[in-house]
Amino acid sequence: MANAVDQEDKEIEGELSSSLPSALTLTSSTQRPQEDQNLNNPSASQTFCHNVVNLLSKDDVDAAIKMQYDMYGINRVERANALLGNFNRVGKRQYEDFLPKFREHTRLIMDMKKDLENVYKRIRVLKRKIASQHNDAYEAAEYKVNGEASFNEDLGE
């Protein structure tokens, strides 16, 4: 099985070496013993990829990247992305500062609502007591203050 794989690698290397320029010619796989060849020598595809990567200089790659930045406005996109990131960070910080105050104010409003409900409940109880003890005087006073509103409507009856 190992011999078949080695044979295929040799055939691929032979085909590649005949079609590539001399600078990219692959080394022969027959220079080392069989055990070292499998451990230390890369396959033909790995060697080919390595040689293709080394064809381009770092300056050429940097120039191509700069050209892409200029052509596609990637700098604008990166700036916009940075601005949005800063906006999100500021918003998060303000939210974290605001949230405890909001919860405290919400709690305060709920307490005030309970207190007002208690006050209105007491007022209704007092109205009922006064109406039951002094019915005629209460109706006259209510008529004078509210006009035609009756005591029964005020109590919800």
XYZ file of C-alpha atoms in Angstrom:
157
model
C 0.000 0.000 0.000
C 2.811 2.415 0.934
C 4.589 1.558 -2.322
C 1.491 2.444 -4.348
C 1.225 5.843 -2.630
C 4.944 6.485 -3.143
C 4.602 5.537 -6.802
C 1.702 7.980 -7.240
C 3.728 10.747 -5.554
C 6.633 10.071 -7.923
C 4.340 10.248 -10.957
C 2.794 13.532 -9.778
C 6.243 14.988 -9.062
C 7.397 13.958 -12.532
C 4.372 15.600 -14.175
C 4.754 18.753 -12.104
C 8.486 19.066 -12.626
C 8.071 18.851 -16.397
C 5.323 21.511 -16.467
C 6.790 23.974 -13.921
C 9.658 26.415 -14.442
C 13.032 25.356 -13.139
C 12.674 27.523 -10.010
C 9.695 25.449 -8.966
C 11.112 22.040 -9.787
C 10.396 19.550 -7.037
C 13.086 17.511 -5.387
C 13.324 13.837 -6.135
C 11.827 11.506 -3.578
C 14.499 8.862 -4.167
C 17.224 10.759 -2.300
C 16.300 9.415 1.169
C 15.503 6.016 2.606
C 11.867 4.887 2.717
C 11.274 5.555 6.472
C 12.705 9.104 6.417
C 10.847 9.926 3.226
C 7.415 9.376 4.831
C 8.272 11.372 7.967
C 10.342 14.309 6.695
C 9.466 14.887 3.027
C 6.176 16.553 2.250
C 3.951 15.115 -0.418
C 3.975 16.498 -3.915
C 0.838 18.570 -3.286
C 2.326 20.102 -0.136
C 5.549 20.948 -1.945
C 3.623 22.463 -4.838
C 1.521 24.604 -2.501
C 4.620 25.744 -0.636
C 6.315 26.763 -3.886
C 3.211 28.638 -5.135
C 2.983 30.547 -1.847
C 6.644 31.506 -2.145
C 6.143 32.823 -5.714
C 4.698 36.106 -4.444
C 6.771 38.514 -2.416
C 5.401 40.197 0.691
C 5.589 43.581 -1.063
C 3.406 42.337 -3.916
C 0.840 40.962 -1.471
C 0.844 44.209 0.526
C 0.398 46.227 -2.679
C -2.550 44.049 -3.721
C -4.175 44.439 -0.304
C -3.680 48.236 -0.418
C -5.229 48.316 -3.892
C -8.251 46.390 -2.593
C -8.598 48.810 0.296
C -8.522 51.751 -2.110
C -10.816 50.188 -4.726
C -13.494 48.830 -2.448
C -13.433 51.496 0.245
C -12.582 48.989 2.908
C -11.101 51.810 4.992
C -14.525 53.460 5.103
C -16.136 50.183 6.128
C -13.551 49.660 8.853
C -14.026 53.221 10.120
C -17.798 52.796 10.130
C -17.399 49.496 11.955
C -15.137 51.172 14.535
C -17.649 54.003 15.001
C -20.484 51.538 15.489
C -18.366 49.600 17.985
C -17.666 52.793 19.934
C -21.353 53.729 19.794
C -22.299 50.314 21.182
C -19.731 50.590 23.990
C -20.965 54.060 24.992
C -24.587 52.918 24.809
C -23.841 49.893 26.953
C -22.056 52.010 29.554
C -24.931 54.514 29.673
C -27.465 51.682 29.918
C -25.538 50.174 32.830
C -25.448 53.595 34.540
C -29.138 54.254 33.862
C -30.559 50.833 34.786
C -30.187 51.081 38.607
C -31.742 54.565 38.587
C -34.587 53.334 36.390
C -35.279 50.394 38.707
C -35.225 52.675 41.753
C -37.626 55.138 40.128
C -39.909 52.289 39.040
C -39.960 50.972 42.608
C -40.720 54.477 43.906
C -43.627 54.908 41.465
C -45.068 51.515 42.421
C -44.852 52.463 46.110
C -46.573 55.770 45.369
C -49.328 53.934 43.500
C -49.906 51.648 46.484
C -49.987 54.660 48.810
C -52.505 56.489 46.594
C -54.713 53.410 46.366
C -54.624 53.189 50.161
C -55.540 56.906 50.470
C -58.493 56.550 48.068
C -59.667 53.443 49.890
C -59.643 55.342 53.193
C -61.524 58.258 51.617
C -64.227 55.864 50.353
C -64.506 54.306 53.825
C -64.841 57.755 55.416
C -67.504 58.756 52.867
C -69.521 55.656 53.676
C -69.284 56.296 57.413
C -70.336 59.936 57.066
C -73.117 59.008 54.641
C -74.476 56.356 56.996
C -74.294 58.607 60.094
C -75.439 61.906 58.496
C -77.220 60.970 55.311
C -79.248 64.164 54.769
C -76.341 66.533 55.476
C -73.961 64.489 53.337
C -76.297 64.475 50.313
C -76.831 68.231 50.611
C -73.100 68.899 50.812
C -72.405 66.567 47.934
C -75.076 68.232 45.810
C -73.639 71.628 46.584
C -70.059 70.546 45.646
C -70.686 68.208 42.718
C -73.896 69.495 41.288
C -76.101 66.575 40.257
C -73.693 63.725 41.154
C -75.201 61.451 43.719
C -73.627 59.636 46.594
C -74.434 56.238 45.103
C -72.485 56.989 41.902
C -69.453 58.079 43.932
C -69.430 54.834 45.905
C -69.710 52.768 42.766
C -73.091 51.308 43.643
